mmCIF file of C-alpha atoms and ligand atoms in Angstrom:
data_model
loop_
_atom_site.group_PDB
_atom_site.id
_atom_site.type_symbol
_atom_site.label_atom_id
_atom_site.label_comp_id
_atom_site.label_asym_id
_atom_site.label_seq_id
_atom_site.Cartn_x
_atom_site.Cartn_y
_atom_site.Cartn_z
ATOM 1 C CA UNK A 1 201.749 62.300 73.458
ATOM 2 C CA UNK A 2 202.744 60.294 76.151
ATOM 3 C CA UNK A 3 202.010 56.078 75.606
ATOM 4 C CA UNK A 4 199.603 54.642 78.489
ATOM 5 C CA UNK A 5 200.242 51.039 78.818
ATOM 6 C CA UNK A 6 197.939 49.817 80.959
ATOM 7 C CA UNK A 7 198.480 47.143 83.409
ATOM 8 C CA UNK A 8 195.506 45.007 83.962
ATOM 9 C CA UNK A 9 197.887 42.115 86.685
ATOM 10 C CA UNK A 10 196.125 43.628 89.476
ATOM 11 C CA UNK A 11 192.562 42.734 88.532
ATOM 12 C CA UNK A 12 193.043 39.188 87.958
ATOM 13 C CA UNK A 13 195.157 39.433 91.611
ATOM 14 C CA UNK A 14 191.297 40.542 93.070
ATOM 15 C CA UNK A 15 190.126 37.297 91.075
ATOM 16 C CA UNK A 16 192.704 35.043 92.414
ATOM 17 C CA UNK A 17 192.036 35.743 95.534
ATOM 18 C CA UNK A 18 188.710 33.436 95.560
ATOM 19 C CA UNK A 19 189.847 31.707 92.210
ATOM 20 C CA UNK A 20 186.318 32.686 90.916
ATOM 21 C CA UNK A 21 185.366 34.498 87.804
ATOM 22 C CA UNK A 22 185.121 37.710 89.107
ATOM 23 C CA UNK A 23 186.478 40.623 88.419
ATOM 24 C CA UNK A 24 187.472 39.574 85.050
ATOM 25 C CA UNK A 25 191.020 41.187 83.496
ATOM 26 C CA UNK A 26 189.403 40.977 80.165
ATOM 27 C CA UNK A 27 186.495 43.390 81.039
ATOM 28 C CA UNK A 28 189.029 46.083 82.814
ATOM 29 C CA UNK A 29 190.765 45.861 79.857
ATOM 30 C CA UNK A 30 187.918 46.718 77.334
ATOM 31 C CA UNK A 31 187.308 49.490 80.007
ATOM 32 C CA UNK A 32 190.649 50.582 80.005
ATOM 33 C CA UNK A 33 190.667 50.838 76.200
ATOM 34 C CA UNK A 34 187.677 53.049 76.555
ATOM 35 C CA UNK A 35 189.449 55.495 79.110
ATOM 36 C CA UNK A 36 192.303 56.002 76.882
ATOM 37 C CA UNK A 37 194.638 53.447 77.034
ATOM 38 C CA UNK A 38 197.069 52.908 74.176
ATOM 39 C CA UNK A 39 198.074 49.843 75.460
ATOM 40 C CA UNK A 40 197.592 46.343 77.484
ATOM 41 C CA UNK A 41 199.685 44.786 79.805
ATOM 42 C CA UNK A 42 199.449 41.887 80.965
ATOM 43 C CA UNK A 43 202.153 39.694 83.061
ATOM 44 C CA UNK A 44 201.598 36.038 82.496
ATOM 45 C CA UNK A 45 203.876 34.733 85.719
ATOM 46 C CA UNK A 46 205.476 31.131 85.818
ATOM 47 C CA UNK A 47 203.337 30.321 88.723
ATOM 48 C CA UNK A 48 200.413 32.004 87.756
ATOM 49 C CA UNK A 49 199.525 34.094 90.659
ATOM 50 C CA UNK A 50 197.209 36.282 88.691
ATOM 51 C CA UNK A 51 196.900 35.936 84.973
ATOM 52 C CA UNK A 52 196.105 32.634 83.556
ATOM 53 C CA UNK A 53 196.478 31.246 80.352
ATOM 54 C CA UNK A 54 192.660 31.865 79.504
ATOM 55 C CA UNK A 55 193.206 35.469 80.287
ATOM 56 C CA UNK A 56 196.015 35.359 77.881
ATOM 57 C CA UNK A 57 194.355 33.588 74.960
ATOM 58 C CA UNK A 58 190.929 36.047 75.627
ATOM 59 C CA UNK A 59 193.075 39.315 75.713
ATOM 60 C CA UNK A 60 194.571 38.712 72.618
ATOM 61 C CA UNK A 61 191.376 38.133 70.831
ATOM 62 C CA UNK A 62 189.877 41.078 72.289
ATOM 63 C CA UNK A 63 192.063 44.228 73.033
ATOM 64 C CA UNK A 64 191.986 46.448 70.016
ATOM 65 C CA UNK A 65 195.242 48.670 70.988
ATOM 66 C CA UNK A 66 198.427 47.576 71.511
ATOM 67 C CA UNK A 67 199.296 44.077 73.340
ATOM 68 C CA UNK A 68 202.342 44.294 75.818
ATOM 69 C CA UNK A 69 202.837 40.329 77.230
ATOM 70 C CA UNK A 70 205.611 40.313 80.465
ATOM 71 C CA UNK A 71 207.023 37.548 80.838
ATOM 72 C CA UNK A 72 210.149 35.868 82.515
ATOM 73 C CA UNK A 73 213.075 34.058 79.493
ATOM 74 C CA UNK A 74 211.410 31.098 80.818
ATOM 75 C CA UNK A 75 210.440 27.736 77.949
ATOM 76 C CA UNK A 76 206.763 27.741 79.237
ATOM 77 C CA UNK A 77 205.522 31.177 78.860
ATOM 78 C CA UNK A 78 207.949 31.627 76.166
ATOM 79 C CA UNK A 79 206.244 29.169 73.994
ATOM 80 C CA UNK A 80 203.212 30.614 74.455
ATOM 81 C CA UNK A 81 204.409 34.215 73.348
ATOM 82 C CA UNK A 82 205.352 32.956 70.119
ATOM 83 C CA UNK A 83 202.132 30.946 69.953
ATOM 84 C CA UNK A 84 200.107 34.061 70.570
ATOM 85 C CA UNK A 85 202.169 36.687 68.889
ATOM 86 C CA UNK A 86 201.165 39.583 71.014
ATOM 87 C CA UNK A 87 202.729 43.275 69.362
ATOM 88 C CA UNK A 88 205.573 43.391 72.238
ATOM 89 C CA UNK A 89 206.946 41.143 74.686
ATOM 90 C CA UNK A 90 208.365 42.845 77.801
ATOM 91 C CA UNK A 91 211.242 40.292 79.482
ATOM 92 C CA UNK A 92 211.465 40.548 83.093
ATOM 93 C CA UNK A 93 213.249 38.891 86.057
ATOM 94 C CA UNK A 94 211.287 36.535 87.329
ATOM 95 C CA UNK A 95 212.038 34.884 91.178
ATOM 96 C CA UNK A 96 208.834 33.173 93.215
ATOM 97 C CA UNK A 97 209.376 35.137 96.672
ATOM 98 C CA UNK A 98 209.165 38.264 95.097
ATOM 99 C CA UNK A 99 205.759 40.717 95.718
ATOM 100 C CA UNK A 100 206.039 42.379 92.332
ATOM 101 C CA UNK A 101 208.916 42.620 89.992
ATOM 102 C CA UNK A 102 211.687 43.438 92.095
ATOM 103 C CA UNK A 103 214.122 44.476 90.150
ATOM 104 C CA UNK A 104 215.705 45.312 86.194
ATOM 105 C CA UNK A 105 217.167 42.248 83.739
ATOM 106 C CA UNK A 106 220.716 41.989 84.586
ATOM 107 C CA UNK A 107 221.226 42.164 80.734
ATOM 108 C CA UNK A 108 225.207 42.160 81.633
ATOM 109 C CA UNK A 109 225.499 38.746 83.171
ATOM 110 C CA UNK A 110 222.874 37.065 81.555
ATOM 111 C CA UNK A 111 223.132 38.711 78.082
ATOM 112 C CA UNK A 112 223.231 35.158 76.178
ATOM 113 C CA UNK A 113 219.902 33.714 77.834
ATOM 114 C CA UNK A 114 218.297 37.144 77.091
ATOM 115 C CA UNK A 115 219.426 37.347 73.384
ATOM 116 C CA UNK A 116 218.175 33.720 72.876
ATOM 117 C CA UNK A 117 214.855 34.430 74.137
ATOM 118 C CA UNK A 118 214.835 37.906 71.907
ATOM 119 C CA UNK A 119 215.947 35.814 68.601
ATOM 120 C CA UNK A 120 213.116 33.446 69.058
ATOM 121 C CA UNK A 121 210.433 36.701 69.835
ATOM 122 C CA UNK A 122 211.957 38.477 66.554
ATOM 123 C CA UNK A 123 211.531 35.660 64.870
ATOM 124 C CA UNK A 124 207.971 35.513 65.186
ATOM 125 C CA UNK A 125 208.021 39.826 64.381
ATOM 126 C CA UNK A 126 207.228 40.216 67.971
ATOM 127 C CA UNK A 127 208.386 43.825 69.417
ATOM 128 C CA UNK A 128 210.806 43.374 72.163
ATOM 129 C CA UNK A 129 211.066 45.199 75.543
ATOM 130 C CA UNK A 130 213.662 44.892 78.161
ATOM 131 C CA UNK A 131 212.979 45.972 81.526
ATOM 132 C CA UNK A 132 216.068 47.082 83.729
ATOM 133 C CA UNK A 133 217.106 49.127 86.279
ATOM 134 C CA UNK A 134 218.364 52.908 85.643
ATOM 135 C CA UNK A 135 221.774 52.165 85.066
ATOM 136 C CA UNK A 136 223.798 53.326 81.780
ATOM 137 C CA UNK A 137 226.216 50.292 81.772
ATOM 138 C CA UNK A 138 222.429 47.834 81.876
ATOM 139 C CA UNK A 139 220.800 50.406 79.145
ATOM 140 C CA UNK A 140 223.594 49.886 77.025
ATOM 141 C CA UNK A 141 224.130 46.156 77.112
ATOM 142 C CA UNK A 142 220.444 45.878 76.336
ATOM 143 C CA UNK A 143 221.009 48.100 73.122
ATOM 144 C CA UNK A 144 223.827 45.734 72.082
ATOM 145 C CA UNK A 145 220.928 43.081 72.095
ATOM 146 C CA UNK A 146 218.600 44.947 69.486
ATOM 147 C CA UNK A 147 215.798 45.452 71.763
ATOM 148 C CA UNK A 148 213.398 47.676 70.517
ATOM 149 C CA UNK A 149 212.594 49.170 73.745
ATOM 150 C CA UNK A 150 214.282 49.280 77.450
ATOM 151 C CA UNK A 151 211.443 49.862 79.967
ATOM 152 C CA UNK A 152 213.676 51.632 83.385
ATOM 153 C CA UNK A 153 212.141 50.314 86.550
ATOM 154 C CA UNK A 154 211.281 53.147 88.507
ATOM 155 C CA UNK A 155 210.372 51.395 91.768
ATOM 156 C CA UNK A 156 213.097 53.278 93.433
ATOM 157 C CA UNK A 157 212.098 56.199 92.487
ATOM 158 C CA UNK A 158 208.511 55.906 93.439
ATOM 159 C CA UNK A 159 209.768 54.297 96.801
ATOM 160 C CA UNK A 160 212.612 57.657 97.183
ATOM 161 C CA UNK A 161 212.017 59.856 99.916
ATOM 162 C CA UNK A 162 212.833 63.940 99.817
ATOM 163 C CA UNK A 163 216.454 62.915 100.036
ATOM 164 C CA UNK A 164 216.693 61.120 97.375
ATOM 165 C CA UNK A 165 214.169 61.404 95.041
ATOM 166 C CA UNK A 166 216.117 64.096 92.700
ATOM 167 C CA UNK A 167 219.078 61.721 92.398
ATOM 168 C CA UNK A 168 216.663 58.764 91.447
ATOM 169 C CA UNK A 169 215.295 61.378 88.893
ATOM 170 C CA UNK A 170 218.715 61.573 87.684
ATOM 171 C CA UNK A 171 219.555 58.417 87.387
ATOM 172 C CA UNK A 172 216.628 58.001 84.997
ATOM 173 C CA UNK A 173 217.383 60.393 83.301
ATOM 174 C CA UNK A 174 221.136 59.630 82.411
ATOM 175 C CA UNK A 175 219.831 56.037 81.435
ATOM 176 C CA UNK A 176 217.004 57.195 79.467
ATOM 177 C CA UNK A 177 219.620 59.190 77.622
ATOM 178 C CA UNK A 178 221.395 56.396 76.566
ATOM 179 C CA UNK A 179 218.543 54.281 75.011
ATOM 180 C CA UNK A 180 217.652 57.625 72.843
ATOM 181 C CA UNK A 181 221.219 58.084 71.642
ATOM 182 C CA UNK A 182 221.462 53.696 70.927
ATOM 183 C CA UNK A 183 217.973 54.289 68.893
ATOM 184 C CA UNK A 184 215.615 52.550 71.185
ATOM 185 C CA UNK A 185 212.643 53.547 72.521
ATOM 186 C CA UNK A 186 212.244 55.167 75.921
ATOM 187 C CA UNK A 187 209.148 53.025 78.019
ATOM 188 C CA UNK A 188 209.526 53.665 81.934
ATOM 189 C CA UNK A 189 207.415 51.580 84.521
ATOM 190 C CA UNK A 190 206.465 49.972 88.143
ATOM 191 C CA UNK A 191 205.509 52.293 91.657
ATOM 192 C CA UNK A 192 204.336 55.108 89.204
ATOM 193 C CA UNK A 193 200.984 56.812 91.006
ATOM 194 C CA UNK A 194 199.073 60.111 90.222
ATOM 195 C CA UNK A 195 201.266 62.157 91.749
ATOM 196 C CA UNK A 196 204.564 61.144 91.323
ATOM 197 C CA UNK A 197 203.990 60.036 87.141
ATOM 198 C CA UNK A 198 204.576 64.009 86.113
ATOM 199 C CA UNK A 199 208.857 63.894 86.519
ATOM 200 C CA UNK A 200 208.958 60.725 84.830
ATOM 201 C CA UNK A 201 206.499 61.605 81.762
ATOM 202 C CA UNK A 202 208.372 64.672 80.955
ATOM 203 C CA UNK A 203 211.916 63.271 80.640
ATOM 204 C CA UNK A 204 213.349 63.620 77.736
ATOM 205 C CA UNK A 205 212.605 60.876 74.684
ATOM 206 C CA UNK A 206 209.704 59.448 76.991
ATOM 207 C CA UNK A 207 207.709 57.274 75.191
ATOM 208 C CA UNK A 208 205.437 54.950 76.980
ATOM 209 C CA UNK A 209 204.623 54.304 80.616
ATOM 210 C CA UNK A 210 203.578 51.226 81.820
ATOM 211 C CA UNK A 211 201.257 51.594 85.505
ATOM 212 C CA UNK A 212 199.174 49.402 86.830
ATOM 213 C CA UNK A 213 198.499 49.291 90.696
ATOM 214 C CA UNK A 214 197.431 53.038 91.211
ATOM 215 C CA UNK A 215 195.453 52.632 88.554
ATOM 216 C CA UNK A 216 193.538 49.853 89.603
ATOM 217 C CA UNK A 217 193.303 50.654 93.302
ATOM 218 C CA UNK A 218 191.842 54.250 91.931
ATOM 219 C CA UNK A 219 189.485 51.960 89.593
ATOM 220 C CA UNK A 220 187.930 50.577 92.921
ATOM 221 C CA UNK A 221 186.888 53.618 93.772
ATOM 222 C CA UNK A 222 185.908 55.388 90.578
ATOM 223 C CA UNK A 223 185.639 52.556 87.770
ATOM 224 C CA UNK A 224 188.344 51.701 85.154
ATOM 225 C CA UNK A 225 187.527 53.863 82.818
ATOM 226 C CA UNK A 226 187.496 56.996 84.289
ATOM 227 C CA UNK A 227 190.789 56.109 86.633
ATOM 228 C CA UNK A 228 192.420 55.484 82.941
ATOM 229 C CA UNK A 229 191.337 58.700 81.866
ATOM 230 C CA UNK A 230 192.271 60.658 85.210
ATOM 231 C CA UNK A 231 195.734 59.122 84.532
ATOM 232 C CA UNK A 232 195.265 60.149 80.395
ATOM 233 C CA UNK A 233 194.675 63.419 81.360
ATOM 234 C CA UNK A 234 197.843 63.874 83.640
ATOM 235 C CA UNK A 235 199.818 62.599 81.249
ATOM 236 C CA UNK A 236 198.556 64.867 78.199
ATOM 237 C CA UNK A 237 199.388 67.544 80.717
ATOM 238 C CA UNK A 238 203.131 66.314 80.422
ATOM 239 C CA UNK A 239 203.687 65.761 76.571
ATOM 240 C CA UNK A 240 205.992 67.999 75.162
HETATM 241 N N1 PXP B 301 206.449 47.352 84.483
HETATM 242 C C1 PXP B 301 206.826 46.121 84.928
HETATM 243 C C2 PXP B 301 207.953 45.456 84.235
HETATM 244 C C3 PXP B 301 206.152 45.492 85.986
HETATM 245 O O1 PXP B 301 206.540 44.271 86.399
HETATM 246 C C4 PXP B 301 205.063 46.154 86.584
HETATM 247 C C5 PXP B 301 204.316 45.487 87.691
HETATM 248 O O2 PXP B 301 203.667 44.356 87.227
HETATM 249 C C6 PXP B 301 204.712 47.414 86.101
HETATM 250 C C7 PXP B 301 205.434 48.003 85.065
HETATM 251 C C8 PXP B 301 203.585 48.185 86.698
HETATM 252 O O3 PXP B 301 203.922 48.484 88.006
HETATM 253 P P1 PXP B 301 202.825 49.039 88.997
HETATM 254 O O4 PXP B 301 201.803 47.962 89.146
HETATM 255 O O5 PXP B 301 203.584 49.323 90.249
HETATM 256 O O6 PXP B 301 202.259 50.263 88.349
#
């Protein structure tokens, strides 16, 4: 079966937006849990555009499956990681201008700031994620690190038009082959929707997927739990 994590960034984003109370991340999450999510993600930024430190401290004391904190190599929001000892920690790029996550680690240049940050998580038995682009020489460099996961950013595939959308398939699925032969698990994430999820979810040594911003503009139609289990269902479709 197929992992659901289930990003919850988006709901706090609708919060934000009149810095009120409402809707809260740590109610979509509970819902979320109930529509069949194996997992809860949660990206606490540097400058705290959606989720705040409360959300962080309340999630953790309330989400029953797994935790999955994102978070930048970055002191602050390190420290508070290994304070709160969520099950995995999923390092991403991090720069202010960007919309969303724009792009993988580049775990070949800045291999030493990366492996400091994923000593200090292991240290504290924290799972460890990295998140990079589809690219074999980037896969492999993170396996060097003793991640436990790499999590391929499949913007550009989601963003791939007829032209290219095959080769983007490809290129996921070379690097995906690479982090099951180095023995780490396969997670796969970012511009995944109800359509074009089905590819990804059956490549081979898929483990988890991480989607948040189709799910949650579907949950504004249809509530969080059932646009978790719409996407549950889909995916149960796929499992080998
Ligand atoms: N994985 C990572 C590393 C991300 O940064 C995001 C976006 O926060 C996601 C997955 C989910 O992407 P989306 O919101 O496009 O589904």
């Amino acid at each position: 079966m197929i992992e659901l994590g289930v990003n919850i960034d988006h709901v706090a984003t609708v919060r934000q937006a009149r810095r009120t109370h409402e809707p809260d991340p740590i109610v979509a999450a509970a819902l979320a849990e109930q529509g069949g999510a194996d997992g809860i993600t949660f990206h606490l930024r540097e400058d705290r555009r959606h989720i705040q430190d409360r959300d962080v401290e309340l999630l953790m004391q309330t989400v029953t499956v797994k935790t999955n904190l994102e978070l930048a190599c970055a002191d602050d929001v390190l420290a508070i990681a290994l304070r709160v000892k969520p099950d995995w920690a999923l390092l991403v790029p991090e720069s202010r201008e960007e919309v969303t996550t724009e792009g993988g680690l580049n775990v070949i240049a800045d291999g030493g700031r990366i492996a400091a940050a994923i000593d200090r998580l292991k240290e504290r038995d924290i799972l460890t994620s990295l998140f990079v682009d589809p690219d074999v020489d980037q896969v492999a460099a993170a396996a060097k690190l003793g991640v436990d996961a790499v999590e391929l950013h499949t913007g550009p595939y989601a963003l791939a038009g007829h032209h290219s959308v095959a080769s983007e398939l490809d290129r996921l699925r070379s690097a995906g082959a690479v982090a099951v032969e180095s023995g780490m698990r396969l997670h796969a994430g970012h511009g995944l929707n109800y359509i074009n999820v089905r590819p990804v979810a059956k490549l081979p040594g898929m483990i988890e997927l991480n989607i948040g911003h189709a799910i949650v503009s579907r949950a504004v139609m249809v509530g969080m739990k059932e646009a978790v289990a719409e996407m549950r269902r889909i995916l149960d479709l796929c499992s080998p």
